[in-house]
Coordinates of N, CA, C and O in Angstrom, one line a residue:
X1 N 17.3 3.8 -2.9 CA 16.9 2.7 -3.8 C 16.1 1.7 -3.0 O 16.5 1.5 -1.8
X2 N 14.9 0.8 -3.5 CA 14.1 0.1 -3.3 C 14.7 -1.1 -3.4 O 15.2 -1.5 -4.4
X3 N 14.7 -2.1 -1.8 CA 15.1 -3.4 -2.2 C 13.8 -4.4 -1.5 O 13.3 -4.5 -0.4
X4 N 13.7 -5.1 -3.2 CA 12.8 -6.2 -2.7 C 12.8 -7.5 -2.3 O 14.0 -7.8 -2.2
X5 N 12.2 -8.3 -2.1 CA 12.4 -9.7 -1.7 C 11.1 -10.5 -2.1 O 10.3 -10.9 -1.3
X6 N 11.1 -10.6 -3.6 CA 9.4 -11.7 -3.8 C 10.1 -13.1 -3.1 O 11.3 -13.2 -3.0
X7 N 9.2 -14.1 -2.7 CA 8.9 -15.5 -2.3 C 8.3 -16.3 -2.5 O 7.6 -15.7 -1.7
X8 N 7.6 -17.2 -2.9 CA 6.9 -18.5 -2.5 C 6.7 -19.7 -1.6 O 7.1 -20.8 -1.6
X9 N 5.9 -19.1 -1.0 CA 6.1 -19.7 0.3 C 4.6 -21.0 0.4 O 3.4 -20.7 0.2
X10 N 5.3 -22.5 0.9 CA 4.9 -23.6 0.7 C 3.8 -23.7 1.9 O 4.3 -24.1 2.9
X11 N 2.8 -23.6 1.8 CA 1.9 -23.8 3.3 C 2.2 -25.1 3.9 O 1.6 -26.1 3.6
X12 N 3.3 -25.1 4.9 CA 3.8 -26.2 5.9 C 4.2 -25.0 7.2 O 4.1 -23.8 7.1
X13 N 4.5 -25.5 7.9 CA 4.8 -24.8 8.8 C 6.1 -24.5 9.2 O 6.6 -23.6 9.8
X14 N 6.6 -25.7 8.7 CA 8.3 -25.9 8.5 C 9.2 -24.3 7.6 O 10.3 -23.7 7.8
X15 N 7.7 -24.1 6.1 CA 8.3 -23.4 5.1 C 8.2 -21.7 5.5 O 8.9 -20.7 5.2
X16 N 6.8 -21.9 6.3 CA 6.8 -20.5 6.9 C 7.9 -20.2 7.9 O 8.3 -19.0 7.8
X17 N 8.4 -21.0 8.8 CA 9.0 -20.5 9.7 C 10.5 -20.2 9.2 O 11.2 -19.2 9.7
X18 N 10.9 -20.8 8.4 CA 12.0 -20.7 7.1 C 12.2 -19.5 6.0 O 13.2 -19.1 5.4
X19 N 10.9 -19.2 5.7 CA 10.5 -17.9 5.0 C 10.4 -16.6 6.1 O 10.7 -15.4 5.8
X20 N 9.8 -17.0 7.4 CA 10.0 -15.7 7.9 C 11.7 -15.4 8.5 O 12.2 -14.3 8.6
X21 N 12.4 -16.5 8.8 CA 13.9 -16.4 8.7 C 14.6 -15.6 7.5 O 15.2 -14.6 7.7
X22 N 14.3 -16.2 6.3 CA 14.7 -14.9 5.3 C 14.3 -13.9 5.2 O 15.2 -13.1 5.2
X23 N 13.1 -13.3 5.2 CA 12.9 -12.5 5.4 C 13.6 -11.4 6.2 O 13.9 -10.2 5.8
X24 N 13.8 -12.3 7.9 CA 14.8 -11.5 8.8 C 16.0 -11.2 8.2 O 16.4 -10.1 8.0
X25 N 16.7 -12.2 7.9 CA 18.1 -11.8 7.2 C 18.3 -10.8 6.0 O 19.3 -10.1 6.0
X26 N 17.1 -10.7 4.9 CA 16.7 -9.4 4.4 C 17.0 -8.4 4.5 O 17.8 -7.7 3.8
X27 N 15.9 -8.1 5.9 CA 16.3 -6.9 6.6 C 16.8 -6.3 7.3 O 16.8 -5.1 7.7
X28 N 17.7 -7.6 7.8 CA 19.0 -7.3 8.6 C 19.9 -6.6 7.4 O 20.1 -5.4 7.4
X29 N 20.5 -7.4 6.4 CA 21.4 -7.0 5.2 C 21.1 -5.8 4.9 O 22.1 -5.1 4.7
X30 N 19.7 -5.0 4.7 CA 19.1 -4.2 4.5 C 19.4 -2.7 5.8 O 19.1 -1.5 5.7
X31 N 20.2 -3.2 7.0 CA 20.4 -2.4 8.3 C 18.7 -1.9 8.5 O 18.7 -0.7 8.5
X32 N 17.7 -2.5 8.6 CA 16.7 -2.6 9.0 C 16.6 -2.1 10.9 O 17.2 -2.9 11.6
X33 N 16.2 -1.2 11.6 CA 16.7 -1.2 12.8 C 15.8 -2.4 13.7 O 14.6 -2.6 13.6
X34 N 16.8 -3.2 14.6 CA 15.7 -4.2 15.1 C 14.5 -4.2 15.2 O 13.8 -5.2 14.9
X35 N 14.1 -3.1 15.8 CA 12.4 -3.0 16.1 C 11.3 -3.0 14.9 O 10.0 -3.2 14.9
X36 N 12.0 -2.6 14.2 CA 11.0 -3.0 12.5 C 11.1 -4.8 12.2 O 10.3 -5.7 11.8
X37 N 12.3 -4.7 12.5 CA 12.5 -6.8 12.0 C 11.5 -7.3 12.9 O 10.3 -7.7 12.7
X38 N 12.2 -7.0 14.4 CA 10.8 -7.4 15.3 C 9.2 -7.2 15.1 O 8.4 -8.0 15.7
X39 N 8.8 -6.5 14.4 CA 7.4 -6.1 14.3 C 6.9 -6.4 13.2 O 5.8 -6.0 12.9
X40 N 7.8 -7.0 12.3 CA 7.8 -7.7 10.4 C 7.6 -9.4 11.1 O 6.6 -9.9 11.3
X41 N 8.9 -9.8 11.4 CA 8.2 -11.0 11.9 C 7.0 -11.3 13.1 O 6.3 -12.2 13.2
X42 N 7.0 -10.2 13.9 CA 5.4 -10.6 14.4 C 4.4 -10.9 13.4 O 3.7 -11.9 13.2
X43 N 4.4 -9.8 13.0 CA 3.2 -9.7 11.5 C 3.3 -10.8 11.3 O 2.5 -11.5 11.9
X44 N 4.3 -11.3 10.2 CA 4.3 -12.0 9.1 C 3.8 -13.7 10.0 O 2.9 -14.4 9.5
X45 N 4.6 -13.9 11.2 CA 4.1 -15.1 11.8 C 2.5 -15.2 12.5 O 2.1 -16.2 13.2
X46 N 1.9 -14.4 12.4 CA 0.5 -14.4 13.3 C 0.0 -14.1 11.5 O -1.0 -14.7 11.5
X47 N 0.3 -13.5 10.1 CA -0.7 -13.4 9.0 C -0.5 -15.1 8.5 O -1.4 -15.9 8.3
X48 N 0.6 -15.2 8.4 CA 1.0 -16.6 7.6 C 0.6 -17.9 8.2 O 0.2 -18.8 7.4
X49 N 0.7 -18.0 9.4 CA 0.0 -18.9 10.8 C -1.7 -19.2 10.2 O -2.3 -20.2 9.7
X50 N -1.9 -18.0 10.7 CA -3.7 -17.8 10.5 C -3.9 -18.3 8.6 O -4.5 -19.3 8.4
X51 N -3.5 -17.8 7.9 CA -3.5 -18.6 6.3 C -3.7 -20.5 6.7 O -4.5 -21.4 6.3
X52 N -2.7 -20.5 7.5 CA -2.0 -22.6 6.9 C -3.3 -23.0 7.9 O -3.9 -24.0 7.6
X53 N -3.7 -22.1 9.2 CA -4.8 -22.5 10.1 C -6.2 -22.7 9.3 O -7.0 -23.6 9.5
X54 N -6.3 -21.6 8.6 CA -7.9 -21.5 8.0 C -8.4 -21.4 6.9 O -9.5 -21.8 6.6
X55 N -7.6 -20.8 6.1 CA -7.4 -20.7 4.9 C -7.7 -21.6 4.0 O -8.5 -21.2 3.1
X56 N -7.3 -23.1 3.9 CA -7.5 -24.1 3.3 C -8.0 -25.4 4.1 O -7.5 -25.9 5.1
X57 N -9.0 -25.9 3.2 CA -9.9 -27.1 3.8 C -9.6 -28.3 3.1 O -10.0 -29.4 3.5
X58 N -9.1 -28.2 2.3 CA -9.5 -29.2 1.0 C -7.9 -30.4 1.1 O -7.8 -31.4 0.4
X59 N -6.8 -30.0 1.9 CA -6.2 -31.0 1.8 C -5.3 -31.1 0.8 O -4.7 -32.2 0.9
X60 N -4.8 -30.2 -0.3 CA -4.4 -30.4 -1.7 C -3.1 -28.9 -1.1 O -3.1 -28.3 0.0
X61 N -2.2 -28.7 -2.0 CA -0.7 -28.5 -1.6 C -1.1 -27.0 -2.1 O -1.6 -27.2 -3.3
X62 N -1.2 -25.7 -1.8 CA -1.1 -24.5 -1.8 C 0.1 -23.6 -1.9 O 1.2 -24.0 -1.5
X63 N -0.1 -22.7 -2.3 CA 1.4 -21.7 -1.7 C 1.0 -20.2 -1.6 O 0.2 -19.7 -2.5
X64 N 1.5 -19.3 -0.5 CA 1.6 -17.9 -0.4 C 2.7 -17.0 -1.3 O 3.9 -17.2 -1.2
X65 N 2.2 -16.3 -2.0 CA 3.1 -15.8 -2.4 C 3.2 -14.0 -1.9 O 2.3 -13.3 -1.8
X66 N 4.6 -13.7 -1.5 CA 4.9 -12.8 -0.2 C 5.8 -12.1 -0.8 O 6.8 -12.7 -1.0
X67 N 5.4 -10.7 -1.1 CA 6.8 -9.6 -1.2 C 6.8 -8.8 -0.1 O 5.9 -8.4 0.6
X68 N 8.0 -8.7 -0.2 CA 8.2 -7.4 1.1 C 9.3 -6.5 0.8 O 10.4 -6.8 1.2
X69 N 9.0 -5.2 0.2 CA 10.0 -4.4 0.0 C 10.1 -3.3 0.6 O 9.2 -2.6 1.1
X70 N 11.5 -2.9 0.6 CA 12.0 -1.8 1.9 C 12.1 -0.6 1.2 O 12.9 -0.3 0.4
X71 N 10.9 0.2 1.8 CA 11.3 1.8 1.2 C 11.5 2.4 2.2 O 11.6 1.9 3.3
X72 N 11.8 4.1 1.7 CA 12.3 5.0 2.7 C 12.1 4.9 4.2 O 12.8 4.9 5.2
X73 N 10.6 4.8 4.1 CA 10.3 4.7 5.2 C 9.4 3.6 6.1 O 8.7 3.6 7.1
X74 N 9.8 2.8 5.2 CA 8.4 1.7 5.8 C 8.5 0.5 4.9 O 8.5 0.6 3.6
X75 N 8.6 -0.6 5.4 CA 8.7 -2.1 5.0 C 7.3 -2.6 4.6 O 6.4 -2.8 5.4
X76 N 7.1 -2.6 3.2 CA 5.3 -2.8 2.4 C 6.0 -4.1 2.4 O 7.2 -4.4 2.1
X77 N 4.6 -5.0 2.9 CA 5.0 -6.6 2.7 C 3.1 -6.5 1.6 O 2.2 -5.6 1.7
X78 N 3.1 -7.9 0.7 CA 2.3 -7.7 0.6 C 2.5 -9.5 0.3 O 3.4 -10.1 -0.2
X79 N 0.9 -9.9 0.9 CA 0.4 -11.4 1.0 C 0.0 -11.9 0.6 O -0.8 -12.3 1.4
X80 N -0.2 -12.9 -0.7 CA -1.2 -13.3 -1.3 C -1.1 -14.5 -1.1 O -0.1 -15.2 -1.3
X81 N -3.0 -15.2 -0.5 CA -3.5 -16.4 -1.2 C -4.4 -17.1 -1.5 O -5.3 -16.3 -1.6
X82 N -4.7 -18.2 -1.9 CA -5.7 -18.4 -2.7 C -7.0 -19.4 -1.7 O -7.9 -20.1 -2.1
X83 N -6.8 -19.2 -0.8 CA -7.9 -19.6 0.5 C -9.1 -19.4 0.2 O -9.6 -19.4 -0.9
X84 N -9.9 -19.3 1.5 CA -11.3 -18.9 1.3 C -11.3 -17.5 1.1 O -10.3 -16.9 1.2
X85 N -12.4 -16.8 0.9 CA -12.1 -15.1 0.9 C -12.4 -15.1 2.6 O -13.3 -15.5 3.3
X86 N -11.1 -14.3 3.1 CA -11.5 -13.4 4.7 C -10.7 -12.4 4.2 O -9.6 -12.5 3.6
X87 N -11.4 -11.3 4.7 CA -10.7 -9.9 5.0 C -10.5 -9.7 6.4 O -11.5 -9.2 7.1
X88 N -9.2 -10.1 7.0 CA -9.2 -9.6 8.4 C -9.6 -8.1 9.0 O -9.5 -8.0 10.2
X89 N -9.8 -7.1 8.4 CA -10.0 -6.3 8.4 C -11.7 -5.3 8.7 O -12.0 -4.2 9.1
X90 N -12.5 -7.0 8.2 CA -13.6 -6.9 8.8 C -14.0 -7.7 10.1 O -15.2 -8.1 10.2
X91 N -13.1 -7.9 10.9 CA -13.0 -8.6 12.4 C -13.2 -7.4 13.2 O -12.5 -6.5 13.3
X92 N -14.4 -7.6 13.9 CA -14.4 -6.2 14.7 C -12.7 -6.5 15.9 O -12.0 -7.5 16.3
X93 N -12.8 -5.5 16.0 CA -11.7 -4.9 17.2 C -12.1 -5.6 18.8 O -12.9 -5.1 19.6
X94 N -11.7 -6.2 18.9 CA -11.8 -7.2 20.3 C -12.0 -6.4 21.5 O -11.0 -5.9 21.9
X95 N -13.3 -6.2 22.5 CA -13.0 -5.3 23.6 C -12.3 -5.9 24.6 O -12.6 -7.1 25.0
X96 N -11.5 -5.2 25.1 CA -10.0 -5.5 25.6 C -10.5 -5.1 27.3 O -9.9 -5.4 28.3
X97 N -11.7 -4.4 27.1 CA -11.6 -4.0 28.6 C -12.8 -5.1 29.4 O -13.1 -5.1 30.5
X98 N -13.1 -5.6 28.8 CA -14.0 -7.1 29.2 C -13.2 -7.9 29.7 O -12.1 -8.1 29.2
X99 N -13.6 -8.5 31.0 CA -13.0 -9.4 31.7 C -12.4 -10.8 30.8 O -13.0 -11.0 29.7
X100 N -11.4 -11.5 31.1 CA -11.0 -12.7 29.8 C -12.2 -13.6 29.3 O -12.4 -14.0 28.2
X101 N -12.9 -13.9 30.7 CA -13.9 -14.5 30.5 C -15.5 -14.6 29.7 O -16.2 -15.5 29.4
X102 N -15.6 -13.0 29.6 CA -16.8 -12.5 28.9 C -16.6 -11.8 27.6 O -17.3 -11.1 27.0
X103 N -14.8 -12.4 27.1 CA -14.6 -11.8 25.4 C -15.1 -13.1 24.9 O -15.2 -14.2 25.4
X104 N -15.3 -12.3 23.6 CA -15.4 -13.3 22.7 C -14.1 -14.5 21.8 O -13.3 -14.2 20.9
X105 N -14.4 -15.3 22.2 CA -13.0 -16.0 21.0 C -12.4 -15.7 20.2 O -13.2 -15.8 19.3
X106 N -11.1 -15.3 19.7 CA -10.4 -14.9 18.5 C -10.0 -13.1 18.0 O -10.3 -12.0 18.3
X107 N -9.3 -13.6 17.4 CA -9.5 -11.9 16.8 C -8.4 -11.2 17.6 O -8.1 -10.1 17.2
X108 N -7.7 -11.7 18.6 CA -6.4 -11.1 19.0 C -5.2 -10.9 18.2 O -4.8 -9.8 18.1
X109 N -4.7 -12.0 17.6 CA -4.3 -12.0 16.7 C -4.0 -11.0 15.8 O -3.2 -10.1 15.6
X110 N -5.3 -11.5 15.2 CA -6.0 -9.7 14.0 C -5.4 -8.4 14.8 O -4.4 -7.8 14.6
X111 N -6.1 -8.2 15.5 CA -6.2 -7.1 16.7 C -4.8 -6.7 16.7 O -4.6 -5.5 16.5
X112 N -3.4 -7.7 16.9 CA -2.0 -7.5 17.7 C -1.6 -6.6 16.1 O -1.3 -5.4 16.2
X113 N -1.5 -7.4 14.4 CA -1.1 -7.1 13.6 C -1.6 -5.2 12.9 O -1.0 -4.3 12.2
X114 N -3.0 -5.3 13.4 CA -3.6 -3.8 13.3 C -2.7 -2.9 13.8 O -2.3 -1.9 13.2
X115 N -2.3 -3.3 15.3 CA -1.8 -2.4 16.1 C -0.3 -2.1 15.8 O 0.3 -1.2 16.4
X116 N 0.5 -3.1 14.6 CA 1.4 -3.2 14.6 C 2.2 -2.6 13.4 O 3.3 -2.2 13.3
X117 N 1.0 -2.5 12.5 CA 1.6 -2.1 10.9 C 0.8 -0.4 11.2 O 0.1 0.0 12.0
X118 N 1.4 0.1 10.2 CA 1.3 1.4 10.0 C 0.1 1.9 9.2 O -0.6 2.9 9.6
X119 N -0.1 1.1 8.1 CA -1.3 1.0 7.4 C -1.6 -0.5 6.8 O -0.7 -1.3 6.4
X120 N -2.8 -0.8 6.7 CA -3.2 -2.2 6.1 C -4.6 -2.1 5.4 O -5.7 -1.6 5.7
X121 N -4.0 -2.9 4.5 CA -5.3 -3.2 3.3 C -6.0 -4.3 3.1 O -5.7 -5.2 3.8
X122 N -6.8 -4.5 2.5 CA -7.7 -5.8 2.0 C -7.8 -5.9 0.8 O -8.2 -4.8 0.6
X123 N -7.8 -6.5 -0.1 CA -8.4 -7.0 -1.4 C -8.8 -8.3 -2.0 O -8.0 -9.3 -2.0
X124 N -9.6 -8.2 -2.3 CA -10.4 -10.2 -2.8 C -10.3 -9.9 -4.4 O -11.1 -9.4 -5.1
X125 N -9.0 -10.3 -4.8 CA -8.1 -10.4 -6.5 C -8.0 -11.7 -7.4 O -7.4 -12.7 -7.3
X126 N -8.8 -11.4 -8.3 CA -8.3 -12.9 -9.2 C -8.8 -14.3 -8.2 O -7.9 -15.2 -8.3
X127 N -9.8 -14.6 -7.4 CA -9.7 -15.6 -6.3 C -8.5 -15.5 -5.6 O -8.1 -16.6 -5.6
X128 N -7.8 -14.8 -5.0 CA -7.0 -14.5 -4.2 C -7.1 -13.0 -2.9 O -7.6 -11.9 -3.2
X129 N -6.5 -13.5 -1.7 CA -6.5 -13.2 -1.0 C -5.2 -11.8 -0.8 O -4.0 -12.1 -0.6
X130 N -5.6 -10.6 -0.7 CA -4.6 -9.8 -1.0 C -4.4 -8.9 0.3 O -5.3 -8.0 0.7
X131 N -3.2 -9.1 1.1 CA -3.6 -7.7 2.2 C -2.0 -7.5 2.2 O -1.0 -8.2 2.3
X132 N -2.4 -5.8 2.0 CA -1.2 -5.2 1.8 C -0.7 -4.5 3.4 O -1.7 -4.3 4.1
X133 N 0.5 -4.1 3.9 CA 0.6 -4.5 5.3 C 2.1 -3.3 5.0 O 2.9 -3.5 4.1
X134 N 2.2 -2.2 5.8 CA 3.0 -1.1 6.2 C 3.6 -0.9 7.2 O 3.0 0.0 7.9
X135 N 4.7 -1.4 7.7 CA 5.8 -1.6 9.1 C 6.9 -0.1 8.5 O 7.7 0.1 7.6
X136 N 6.4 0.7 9.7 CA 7.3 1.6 9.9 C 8.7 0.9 10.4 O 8.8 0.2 11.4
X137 N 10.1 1.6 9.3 CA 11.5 1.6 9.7 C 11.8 2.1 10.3 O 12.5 1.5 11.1
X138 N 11.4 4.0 10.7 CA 12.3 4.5 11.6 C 11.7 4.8 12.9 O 10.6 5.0 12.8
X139 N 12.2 4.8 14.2 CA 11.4 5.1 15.4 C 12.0 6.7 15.8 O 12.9 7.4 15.4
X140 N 11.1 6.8 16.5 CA 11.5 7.8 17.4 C 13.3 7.8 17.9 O 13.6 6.6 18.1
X141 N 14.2 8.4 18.0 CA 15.2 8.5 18.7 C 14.9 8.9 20.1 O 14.2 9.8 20.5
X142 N 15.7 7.8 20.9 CA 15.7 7.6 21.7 C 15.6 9.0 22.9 O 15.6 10.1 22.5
X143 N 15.5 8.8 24.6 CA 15.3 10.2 25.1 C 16.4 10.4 25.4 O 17.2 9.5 25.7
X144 N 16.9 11.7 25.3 CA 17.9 13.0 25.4 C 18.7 12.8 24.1 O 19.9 13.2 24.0
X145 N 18.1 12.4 23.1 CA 18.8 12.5 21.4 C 18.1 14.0 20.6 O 18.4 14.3 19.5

């Protein structure tokens, strides 16, 4: 069985960090194995972060609204907000083998959450900002299992 968790999540920083707390407790209740919780709140604090950072100019009270439901095999969170349109997804890929000094600014971030989800989407919906994001549950068992 599918268990989900819709939210509304208040762009403060206070609300995100409080939403990605539930979240964790979720999928803890859920027996989630740590290294998925771990790599759900990475995500979720570097996508939700970058939203309250850039996302909105205008000064007026916003909200993300965030499901994240646990299937067989993989924790589908999905993001929506109503920002400017970015698709992180068209961020080229940061070259990593460039000295610190001769990369270009930004895009790590992007880069860490790519590396981190299983599969990830983009969509520009209704003026809203949609990226759908796939955290594998189960790992590898461990060596000599």
């Amino acid at each position: 069985m599918n268990r989900v968790l819709d939210m509304c999540v208040p762009t403060t920083l206070d609300e995100v960090a409080r939403s990605i707390e539930e979240v964790n407790k979720f999928l803890e209740d859920c027996d989630v194995a740590p290294r998925a919780v771990y790599t759900v709140n990475l995500v979720l604090e570097e996508v939700l972060t970058n939203i309250l950072k850039y996302a909105y100019r205008d000064g007026k009270s916003h909200r993300i609204d965030l499901t994240v439901e646990l299937k067989d095999e993989h924790v589908a969170i999905v993001c929506s907000d109503d920002g400017h349109p970015f698709d992180p997804l068209s961020i080229p890929i940061p070259d990593l083998t460039l000295p610190i000094a001769e990369r270009e600014p930004g895009g790590l971030g992007i880069h860490l959450v790519r590396k981190s989800c299983h599969s990830l989407e983009y969509e520009r919906n209704e003026g809203r900002n949609v990226l759908k994001m796939h955290v594998k549950v189960k790992s590898a068992p461990p060596d000599g299992d």
